[in-house]
Short mmCIF file of C-alpha atoms and ligand atoms in Angstrom, two decimals:
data_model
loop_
_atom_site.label_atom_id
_atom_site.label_comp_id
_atom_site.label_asym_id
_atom_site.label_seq_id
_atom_site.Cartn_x
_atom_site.Cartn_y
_atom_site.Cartn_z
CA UNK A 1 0.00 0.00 0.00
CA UNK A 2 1.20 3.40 -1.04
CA UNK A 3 1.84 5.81 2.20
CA UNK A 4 -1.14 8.23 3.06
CA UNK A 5 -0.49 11.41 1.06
CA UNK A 6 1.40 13.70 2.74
CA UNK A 7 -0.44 17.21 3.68
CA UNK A 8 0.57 20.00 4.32
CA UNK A 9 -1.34 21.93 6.81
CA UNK A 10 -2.61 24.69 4.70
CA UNK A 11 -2.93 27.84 7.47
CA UNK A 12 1.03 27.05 7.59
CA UNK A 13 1.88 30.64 6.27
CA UNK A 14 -1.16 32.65 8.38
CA UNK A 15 0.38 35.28 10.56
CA UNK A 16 -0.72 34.73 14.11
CA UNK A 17 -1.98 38.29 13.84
CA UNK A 18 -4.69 37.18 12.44
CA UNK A 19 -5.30 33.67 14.39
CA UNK A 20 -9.07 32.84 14.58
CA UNK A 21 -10.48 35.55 12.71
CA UNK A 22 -12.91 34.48 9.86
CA UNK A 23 -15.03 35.37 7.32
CA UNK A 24 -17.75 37.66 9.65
CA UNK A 25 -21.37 36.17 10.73
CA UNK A 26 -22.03 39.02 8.75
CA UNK A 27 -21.10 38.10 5.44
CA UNK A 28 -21.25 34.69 6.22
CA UNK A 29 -25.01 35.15 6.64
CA UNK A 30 -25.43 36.92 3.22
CA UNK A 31 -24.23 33.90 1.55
CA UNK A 32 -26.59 31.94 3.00
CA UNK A 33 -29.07 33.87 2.08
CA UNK A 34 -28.57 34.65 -1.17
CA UNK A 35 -27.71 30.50 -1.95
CA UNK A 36 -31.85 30.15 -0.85
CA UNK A 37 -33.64 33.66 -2.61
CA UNK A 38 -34.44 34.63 0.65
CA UNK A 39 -34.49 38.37 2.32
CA UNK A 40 -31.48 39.83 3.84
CA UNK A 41 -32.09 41.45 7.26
CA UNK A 42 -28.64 40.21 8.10
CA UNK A 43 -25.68 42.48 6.89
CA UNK A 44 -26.47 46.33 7.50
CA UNK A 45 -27.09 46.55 3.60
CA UNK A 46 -29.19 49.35 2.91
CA UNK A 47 -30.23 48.36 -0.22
CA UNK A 48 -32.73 51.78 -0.90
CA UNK A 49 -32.42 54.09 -4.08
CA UNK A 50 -29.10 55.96 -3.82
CA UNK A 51 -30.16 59.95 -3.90
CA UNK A 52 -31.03 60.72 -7.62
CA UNK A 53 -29.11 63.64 -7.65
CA UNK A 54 -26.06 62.21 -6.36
CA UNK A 55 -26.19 59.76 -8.77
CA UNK A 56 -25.99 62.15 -11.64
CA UNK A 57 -23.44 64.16 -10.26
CA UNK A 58 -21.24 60.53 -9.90
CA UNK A 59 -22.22 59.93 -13.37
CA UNK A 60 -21.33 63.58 -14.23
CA UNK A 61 -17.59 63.32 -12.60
CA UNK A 62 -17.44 59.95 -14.68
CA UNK A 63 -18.47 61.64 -17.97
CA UNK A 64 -15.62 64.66 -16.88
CA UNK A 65 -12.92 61.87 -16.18
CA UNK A 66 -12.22 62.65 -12.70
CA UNK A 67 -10.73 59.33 -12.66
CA UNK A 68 -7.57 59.81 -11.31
CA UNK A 69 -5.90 59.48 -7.86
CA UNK A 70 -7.20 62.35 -5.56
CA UNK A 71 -4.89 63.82 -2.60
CA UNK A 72 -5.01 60.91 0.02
CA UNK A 73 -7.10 62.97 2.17
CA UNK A 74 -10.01 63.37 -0.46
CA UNK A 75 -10.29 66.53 -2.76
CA UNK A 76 -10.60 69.85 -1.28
CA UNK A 77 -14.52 70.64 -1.96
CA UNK A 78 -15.25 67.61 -0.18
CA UNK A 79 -13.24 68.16 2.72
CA UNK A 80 -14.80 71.86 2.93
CA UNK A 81 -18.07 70.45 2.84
CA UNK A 82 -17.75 67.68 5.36
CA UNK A 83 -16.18 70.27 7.70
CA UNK A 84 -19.39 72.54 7.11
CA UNK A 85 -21.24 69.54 8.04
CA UNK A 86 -19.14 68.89 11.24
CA UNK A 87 -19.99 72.46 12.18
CA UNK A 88 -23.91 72.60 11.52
CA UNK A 89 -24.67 69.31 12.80
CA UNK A 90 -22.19 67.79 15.31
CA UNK A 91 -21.44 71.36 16.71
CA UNK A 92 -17.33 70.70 16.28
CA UNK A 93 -16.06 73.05 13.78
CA UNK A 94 -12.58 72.09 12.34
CA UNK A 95 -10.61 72.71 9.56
CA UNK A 96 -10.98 70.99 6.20
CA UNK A 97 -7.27 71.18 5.29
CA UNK A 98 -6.03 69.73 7.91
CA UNK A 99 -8.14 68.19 10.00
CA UNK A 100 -10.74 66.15 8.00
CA UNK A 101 -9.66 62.82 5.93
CA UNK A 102 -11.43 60.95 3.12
CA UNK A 103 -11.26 57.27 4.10
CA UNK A 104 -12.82 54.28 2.26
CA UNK A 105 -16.03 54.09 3.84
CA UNK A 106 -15.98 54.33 7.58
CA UNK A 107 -13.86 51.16 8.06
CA UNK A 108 -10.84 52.80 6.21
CA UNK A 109 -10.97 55.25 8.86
CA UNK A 110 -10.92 52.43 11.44
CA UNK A 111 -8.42 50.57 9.85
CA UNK A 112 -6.45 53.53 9.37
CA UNK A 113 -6.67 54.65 12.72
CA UNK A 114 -6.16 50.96 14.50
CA UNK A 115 -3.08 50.98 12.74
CA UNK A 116 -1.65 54.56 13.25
CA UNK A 117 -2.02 54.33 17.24
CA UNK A 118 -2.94 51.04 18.73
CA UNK A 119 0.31 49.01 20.02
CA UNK A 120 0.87 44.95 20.35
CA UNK A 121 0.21 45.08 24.06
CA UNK A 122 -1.85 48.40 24.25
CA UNK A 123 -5.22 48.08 26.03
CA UNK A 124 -8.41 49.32 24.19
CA UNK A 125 -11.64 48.85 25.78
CA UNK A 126 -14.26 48.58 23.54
CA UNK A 127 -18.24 48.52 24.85
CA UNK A 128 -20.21 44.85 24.13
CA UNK A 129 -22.38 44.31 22.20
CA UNK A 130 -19.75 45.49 19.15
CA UNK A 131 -19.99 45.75 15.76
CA UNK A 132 -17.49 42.83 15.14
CA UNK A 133 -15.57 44.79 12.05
CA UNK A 134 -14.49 47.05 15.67
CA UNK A 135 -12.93 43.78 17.15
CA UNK A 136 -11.24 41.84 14.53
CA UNK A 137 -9.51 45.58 12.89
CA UNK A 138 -8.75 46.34 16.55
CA UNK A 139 -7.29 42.33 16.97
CA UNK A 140 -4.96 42.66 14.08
CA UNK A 141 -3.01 45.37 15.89
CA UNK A 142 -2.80 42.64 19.04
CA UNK A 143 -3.79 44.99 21.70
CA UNK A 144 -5.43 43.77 25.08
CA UNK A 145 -9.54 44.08 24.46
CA UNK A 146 -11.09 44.99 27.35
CA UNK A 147 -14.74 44.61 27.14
CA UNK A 148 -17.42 46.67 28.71
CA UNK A 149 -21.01 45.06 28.31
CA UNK A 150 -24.35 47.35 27.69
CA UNK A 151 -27.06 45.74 29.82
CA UNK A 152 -30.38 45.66 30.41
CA UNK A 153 -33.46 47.51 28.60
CA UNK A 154 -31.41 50.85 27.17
CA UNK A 155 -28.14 49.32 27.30
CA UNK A 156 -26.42 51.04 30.01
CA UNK A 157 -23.20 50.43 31.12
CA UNK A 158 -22.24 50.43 34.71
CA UNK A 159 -19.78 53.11 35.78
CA UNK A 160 -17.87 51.56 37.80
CA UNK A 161 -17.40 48.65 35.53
CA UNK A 162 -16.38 51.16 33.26
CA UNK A 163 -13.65 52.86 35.65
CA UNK A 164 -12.14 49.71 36.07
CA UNK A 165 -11.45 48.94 33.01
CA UNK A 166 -9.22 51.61 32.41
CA UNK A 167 -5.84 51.59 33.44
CA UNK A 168 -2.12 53.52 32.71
CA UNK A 169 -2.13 50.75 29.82
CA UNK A 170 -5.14 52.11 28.22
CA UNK A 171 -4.29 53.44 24.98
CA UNK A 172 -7.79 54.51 23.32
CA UNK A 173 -11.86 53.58 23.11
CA UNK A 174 -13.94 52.43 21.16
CA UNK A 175 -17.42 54.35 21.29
CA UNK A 176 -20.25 53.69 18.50
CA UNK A 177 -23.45 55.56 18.55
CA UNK A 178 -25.71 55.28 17.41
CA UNK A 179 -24.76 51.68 17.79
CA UNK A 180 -24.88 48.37 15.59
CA UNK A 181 -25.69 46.19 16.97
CA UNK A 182 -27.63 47.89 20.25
CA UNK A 183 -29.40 50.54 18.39
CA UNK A 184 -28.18 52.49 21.88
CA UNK A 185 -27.55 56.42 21.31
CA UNK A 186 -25.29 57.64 24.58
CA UNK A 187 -27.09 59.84 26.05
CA UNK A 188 -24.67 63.10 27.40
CA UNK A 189 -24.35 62.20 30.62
CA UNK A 190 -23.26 58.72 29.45
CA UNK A 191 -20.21 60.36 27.36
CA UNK A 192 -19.03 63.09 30.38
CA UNK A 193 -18.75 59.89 32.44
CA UNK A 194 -16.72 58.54 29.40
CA UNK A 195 -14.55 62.05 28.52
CA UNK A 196 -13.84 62.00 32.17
CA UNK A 197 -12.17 58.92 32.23
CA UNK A 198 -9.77 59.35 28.97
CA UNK A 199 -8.62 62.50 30.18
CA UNK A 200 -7.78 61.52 33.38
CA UNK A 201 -5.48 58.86 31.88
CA UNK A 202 -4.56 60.49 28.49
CA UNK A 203 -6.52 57.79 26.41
CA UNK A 204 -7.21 58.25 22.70
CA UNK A 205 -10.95 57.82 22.18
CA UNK A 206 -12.63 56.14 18.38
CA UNK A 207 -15.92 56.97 17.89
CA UNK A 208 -17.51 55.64 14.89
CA UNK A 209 -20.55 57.84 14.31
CA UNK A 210 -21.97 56.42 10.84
CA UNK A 211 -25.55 55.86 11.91
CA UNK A 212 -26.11 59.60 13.72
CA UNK A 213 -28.77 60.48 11.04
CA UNK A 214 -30.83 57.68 12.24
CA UNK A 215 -32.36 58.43 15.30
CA UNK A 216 -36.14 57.67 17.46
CA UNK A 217 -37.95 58.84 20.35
CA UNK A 218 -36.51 62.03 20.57
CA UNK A 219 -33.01 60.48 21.39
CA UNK A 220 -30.34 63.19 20.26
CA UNK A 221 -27.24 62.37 18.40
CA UNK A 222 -23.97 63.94 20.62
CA UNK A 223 -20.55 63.63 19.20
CA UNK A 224 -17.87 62.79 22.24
CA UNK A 225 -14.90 65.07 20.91
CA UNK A 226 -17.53 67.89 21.68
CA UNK A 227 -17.62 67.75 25.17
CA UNK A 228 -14.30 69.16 27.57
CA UNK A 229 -10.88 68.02 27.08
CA UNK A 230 -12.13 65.19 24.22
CA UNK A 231 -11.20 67.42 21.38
CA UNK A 232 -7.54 67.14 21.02
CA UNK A 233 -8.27 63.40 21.63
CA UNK A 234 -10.92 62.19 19.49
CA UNK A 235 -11.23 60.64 16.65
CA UNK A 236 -14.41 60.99 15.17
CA UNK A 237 -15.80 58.60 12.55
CA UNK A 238 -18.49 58.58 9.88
CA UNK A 239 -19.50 58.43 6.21
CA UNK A 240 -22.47 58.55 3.56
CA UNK A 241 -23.40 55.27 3.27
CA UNK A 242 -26.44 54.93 6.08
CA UNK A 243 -27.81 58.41 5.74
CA UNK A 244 -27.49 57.98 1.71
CA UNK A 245 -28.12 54.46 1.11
CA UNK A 246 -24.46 53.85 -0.44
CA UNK A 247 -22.42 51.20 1.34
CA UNK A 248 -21.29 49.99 -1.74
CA UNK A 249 -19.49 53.24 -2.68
CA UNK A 250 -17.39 52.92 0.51
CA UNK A 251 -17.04 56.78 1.25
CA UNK A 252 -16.63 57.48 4.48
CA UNK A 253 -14.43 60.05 6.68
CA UNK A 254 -12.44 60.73 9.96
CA UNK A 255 -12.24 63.90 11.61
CA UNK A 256 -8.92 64.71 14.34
CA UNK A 257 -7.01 67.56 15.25
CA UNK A 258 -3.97 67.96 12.36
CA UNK A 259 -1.54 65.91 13.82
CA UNK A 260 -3.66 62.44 14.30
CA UNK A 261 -5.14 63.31 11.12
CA UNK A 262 -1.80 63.63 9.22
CA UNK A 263 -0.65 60.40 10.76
CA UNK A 264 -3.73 58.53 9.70
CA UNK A 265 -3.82 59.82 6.06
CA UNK A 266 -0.08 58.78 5.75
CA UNK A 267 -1.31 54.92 6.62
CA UNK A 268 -4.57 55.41 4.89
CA UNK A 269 -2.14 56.40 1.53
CA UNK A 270 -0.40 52.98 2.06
CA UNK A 271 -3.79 50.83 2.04
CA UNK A 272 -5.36 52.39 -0.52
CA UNK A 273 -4.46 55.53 -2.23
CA UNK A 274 -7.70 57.60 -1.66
CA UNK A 275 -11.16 57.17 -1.36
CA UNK A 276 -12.58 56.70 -5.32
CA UNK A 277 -12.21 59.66 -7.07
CA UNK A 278 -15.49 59.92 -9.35
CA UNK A 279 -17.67 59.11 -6.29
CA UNK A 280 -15.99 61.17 -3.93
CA UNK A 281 -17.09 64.09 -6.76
CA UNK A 282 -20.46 62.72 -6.82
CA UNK A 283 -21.38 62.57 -3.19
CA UNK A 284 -20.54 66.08 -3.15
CA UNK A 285 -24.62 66.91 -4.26
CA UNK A 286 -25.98 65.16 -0.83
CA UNK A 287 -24.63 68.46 1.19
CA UNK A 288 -27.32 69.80 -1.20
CA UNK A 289 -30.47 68.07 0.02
CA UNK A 290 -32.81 70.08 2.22
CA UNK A 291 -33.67 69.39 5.59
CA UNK A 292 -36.97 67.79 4.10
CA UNK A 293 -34.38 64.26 3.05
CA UNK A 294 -33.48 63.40 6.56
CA UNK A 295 -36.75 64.17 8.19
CA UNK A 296 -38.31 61.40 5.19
CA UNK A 297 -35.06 59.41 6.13
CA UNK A 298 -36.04 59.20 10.13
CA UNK A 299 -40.04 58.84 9.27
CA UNK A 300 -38.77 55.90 7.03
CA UNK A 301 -37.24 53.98 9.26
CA UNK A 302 -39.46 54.78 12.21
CA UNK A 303 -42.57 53.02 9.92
CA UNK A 304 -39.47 50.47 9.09
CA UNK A 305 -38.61 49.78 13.31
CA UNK A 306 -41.98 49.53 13.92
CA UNK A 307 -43.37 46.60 11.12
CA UNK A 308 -40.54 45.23 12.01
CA UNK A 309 -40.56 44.91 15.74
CA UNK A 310 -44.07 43.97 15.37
CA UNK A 311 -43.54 41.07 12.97
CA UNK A 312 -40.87 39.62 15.42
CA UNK A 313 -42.79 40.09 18.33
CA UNK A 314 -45.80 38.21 17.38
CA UNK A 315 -44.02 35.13 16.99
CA UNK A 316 -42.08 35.77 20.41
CA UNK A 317 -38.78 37.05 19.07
CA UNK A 318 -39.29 39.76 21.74
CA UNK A 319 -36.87 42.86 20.81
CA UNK A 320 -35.28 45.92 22.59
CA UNK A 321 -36.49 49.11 21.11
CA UNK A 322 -33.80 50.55 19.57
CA UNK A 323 -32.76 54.42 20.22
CA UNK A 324 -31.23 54.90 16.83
CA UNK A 325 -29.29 53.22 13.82
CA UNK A 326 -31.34 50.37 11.96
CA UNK A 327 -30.70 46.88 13.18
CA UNK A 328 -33.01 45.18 16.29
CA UNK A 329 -31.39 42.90 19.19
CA UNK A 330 -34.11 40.30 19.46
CA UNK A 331 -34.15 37.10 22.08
CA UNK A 332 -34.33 33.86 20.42
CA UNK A 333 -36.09 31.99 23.51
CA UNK A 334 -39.50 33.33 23.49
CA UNK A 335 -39.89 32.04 19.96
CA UNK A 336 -38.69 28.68 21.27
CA UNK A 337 -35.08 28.50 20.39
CA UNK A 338 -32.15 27.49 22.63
CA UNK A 339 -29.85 29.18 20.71
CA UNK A 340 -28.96 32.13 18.24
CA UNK A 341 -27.64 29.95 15.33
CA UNK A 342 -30.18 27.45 15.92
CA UNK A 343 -32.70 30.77 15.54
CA UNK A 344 -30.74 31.79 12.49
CA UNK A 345 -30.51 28.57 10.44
CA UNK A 346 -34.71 28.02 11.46
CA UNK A 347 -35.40 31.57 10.22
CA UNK A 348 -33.37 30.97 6.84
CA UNK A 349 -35.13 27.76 6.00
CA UNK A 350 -38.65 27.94 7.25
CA UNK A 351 -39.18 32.10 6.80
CA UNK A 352 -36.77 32.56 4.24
CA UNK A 353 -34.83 35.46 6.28
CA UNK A 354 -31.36 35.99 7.30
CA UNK A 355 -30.26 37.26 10.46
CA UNK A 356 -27.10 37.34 12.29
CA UNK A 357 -26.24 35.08 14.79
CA UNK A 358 -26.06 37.59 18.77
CA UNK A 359 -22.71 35.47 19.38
CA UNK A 360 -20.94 37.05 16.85
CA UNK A 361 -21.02 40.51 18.77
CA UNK A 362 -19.61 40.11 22.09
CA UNK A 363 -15.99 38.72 23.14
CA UNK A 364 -17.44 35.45 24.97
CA UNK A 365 -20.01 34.09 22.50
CA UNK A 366 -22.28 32.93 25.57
CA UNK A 367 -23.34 36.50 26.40
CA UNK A 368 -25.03 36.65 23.05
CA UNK A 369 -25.83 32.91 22.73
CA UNK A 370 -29.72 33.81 23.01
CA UNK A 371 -29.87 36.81 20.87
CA UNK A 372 -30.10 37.74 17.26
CA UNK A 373 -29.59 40.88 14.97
CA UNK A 374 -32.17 41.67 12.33
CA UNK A 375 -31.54 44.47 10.41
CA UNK A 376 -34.60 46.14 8.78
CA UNK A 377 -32.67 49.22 6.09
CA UNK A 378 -34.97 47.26 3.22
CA UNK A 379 -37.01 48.98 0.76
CA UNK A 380 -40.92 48.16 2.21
CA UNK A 381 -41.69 45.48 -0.18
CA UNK A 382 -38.37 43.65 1.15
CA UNK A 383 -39.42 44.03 4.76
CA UNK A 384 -42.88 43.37 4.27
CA UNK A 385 -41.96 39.66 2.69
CA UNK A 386 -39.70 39.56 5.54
CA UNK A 387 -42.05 40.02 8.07
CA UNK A 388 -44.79 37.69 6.23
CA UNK A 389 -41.94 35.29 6.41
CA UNK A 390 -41.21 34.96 10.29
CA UNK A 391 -45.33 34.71 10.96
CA UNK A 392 -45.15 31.52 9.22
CA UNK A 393 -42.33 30.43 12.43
CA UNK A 394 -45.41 31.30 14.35
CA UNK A 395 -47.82 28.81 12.17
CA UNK A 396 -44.77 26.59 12.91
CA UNK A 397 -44.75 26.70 16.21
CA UNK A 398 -48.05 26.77 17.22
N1 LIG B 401 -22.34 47.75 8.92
C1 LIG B 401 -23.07 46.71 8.28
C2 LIG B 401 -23.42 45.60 9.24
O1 LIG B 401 -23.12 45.65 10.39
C3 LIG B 401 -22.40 46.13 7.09
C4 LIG B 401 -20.94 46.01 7.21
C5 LIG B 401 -20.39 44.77 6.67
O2 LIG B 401 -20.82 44.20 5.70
N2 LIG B 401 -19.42 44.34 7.30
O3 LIG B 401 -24.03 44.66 8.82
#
């Protein structure tokens, strides 16, 4: 008999920077889904109508050959513009030149900024549950995670928990609101408790701020580098793909005082060049839309939160109400499920909808063993199959 083939191990060459991190639940998910027909409330799509008039002014920059390599930090009109923004709506004026970069959607900025200032060794901490694109960027630069969980009905953290987590070690934070997956907004008196903290020990804080269009009850969008002292040591984070229904452009942007900023664009340069040129031109005509756009935006996805929450609660996939962004935290028990992929892989095959499994958001995959995230940014006719779909678990069931 001929000796058993020899083989090689094939994850031989990984680099242990990247040990145990995997294709996301998120994508993973969208695979699924798309191998059965069925409707995609898992990844944070967005799959609306793009703004018409930003579309013609990407097709216009197209037709004009803006097609070549911008300055890494985006071109100037864009910077100006995203600086008005930062003005007029998050109440921190800067300046565009030096003090605003164009990043490849949000998670260029994240990237860019994990790998301009977080150490091997370094502790972050980093509120659960996370978006998990926050923890595996933040993994490959091998600092300590420190996790601090949201609880309960608003997802509160508890101060103290949240005092003792930092230590001389900590290098930054990791703050997302509105937040994926918690829908939680921090309210003011949440982010003093946090400022207080970083500049007492000289921490760096990352707030990715991509869903602060998106907002309910009344809950009010605050931007940490706002409050005292967080300036000079914030890094704020957002883009245009929630509030214009573009994720695909990957346009996004990081605002810091000029020397984080610099340092940032210089790493952001090495991944990628620049944001793409021709869109970056064409996104340029959403500063333009009046006030009218994000009120419909809000209404939208209040109508949207609502059919949704409704649908899941019928068949007893009882949710937390979400204070802003577009994705619902729903427990998988009350619809008679022990466990969140369990509750995922039922909901693909009997309803035809895919959701992402509540494991894949916190560091120990128990806490979110029972939970799921359904994300309802679908044009109505989307959601409303969606939601037709998980009544039939309750036909199921009963
Ligand atoms: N932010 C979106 C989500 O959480 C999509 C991002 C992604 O595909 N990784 O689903």
């Amino acid at each position: 008999m001929s000796p058993a083939p020899h083989r090689p191990d094939p994850h031989r060459f990984d680099a242990a920077r990247i040990d145990g991190i995997a294709q996301s639940d998120i994508r993973l998910q969208s695979r699924k889904c798309a191998e059965v027909g069925g409707v995609n409330l898992g990844q944070g799509i967005c799959d609306q109508p793009t703004p018409d008039v930003v579309k013609a002014a990407a097709k216009a920059a197209i037709d004009d050959d803006q097609s070549i390599y911008t300055k890494y930090e985006g071109i100037d009109a864009l910077r100006v513009a995203i600086a008005g923004k930062m003005a007029d709506y998050n109440g921190l004026p800067c300046d565009p030149d030096s003090e605003v970069l164009v990043t490849a959607g949000s998670t260029g900025g994240f990237v860019a900024a994990t790998l301009s200032f977080i150490d091997p060794g370094d502790e972050v901490i980093l509120f659960s549950p996370f978006y998990g694109y926050h923890f595996n960027v933040l993994r490959m630069a091998q600092p300590v995670i420190k996790s601090v969980t949201l609880r309960g009905d608003d997802f509160a953290f508890d101060p103290d928990e949240l005092a003792a987590a930092f230590s001389d070690k900590t290098k930054a934070i990791v703050i997302n609101t509105p937040g994926n997956p918690s829908g939680k907004v921090f309210t003011r008196d949440e982010l003093a408790l946090i400022a207080d903290l970083c500049v007492r020990h000289d921490a760096l804080a990352i707030t990715d701020e991509i869903y602060e269009y998106i907002l309910y009850d009344g809950h009010e969008h605050v931007s940490l580098a706002t409050l005292p002292g967080m300036r000079e040591r914030t890094i704020t984070l957002s883009g245009f793909s929630k509030t214009y229904n573009m994720t695909g452009w990957r346009l996004g942007y990081a605002v810091a005082p000029e020397p984080l900023t610099r340092r940032m664009g210089v790493i952001a340069d090495l991944l990628y060049i620049c944001a793409p040129s021709p869109l970056q031109h064409g996104v340029l005509a959403a500063f333009d839309l009046p006030p009218a756009y994000y009120s419909q935006l809000l209404a939208d996805y209040d109508r949207k939160r609502a059919l949704t929450m409704a649908a899941c609660d019928a068949v007893g996939l009882r949710s937390l109400r979400p204070q802003g962004s577009y994705y619902l935290m729903v427990d998988v028990r009350g619809a008679g499920f022990a466990s969140d992929r369990e509750a995922a892989d039922a909901l693909l095959e009997r309803c035809g909808v895919a959701a992402v499994p509540g494991s894949s958001f916190y560091i120990d995959p128990a806490d979110g063993a029972t939970q799921l995230r359904i994300c309802f940014a679908k044009q109505d006719h989307d959601l409303e199959r969606a939601c037709e779909g998980l009544r039939r678990l309750g036909a199921v069931r009963s």
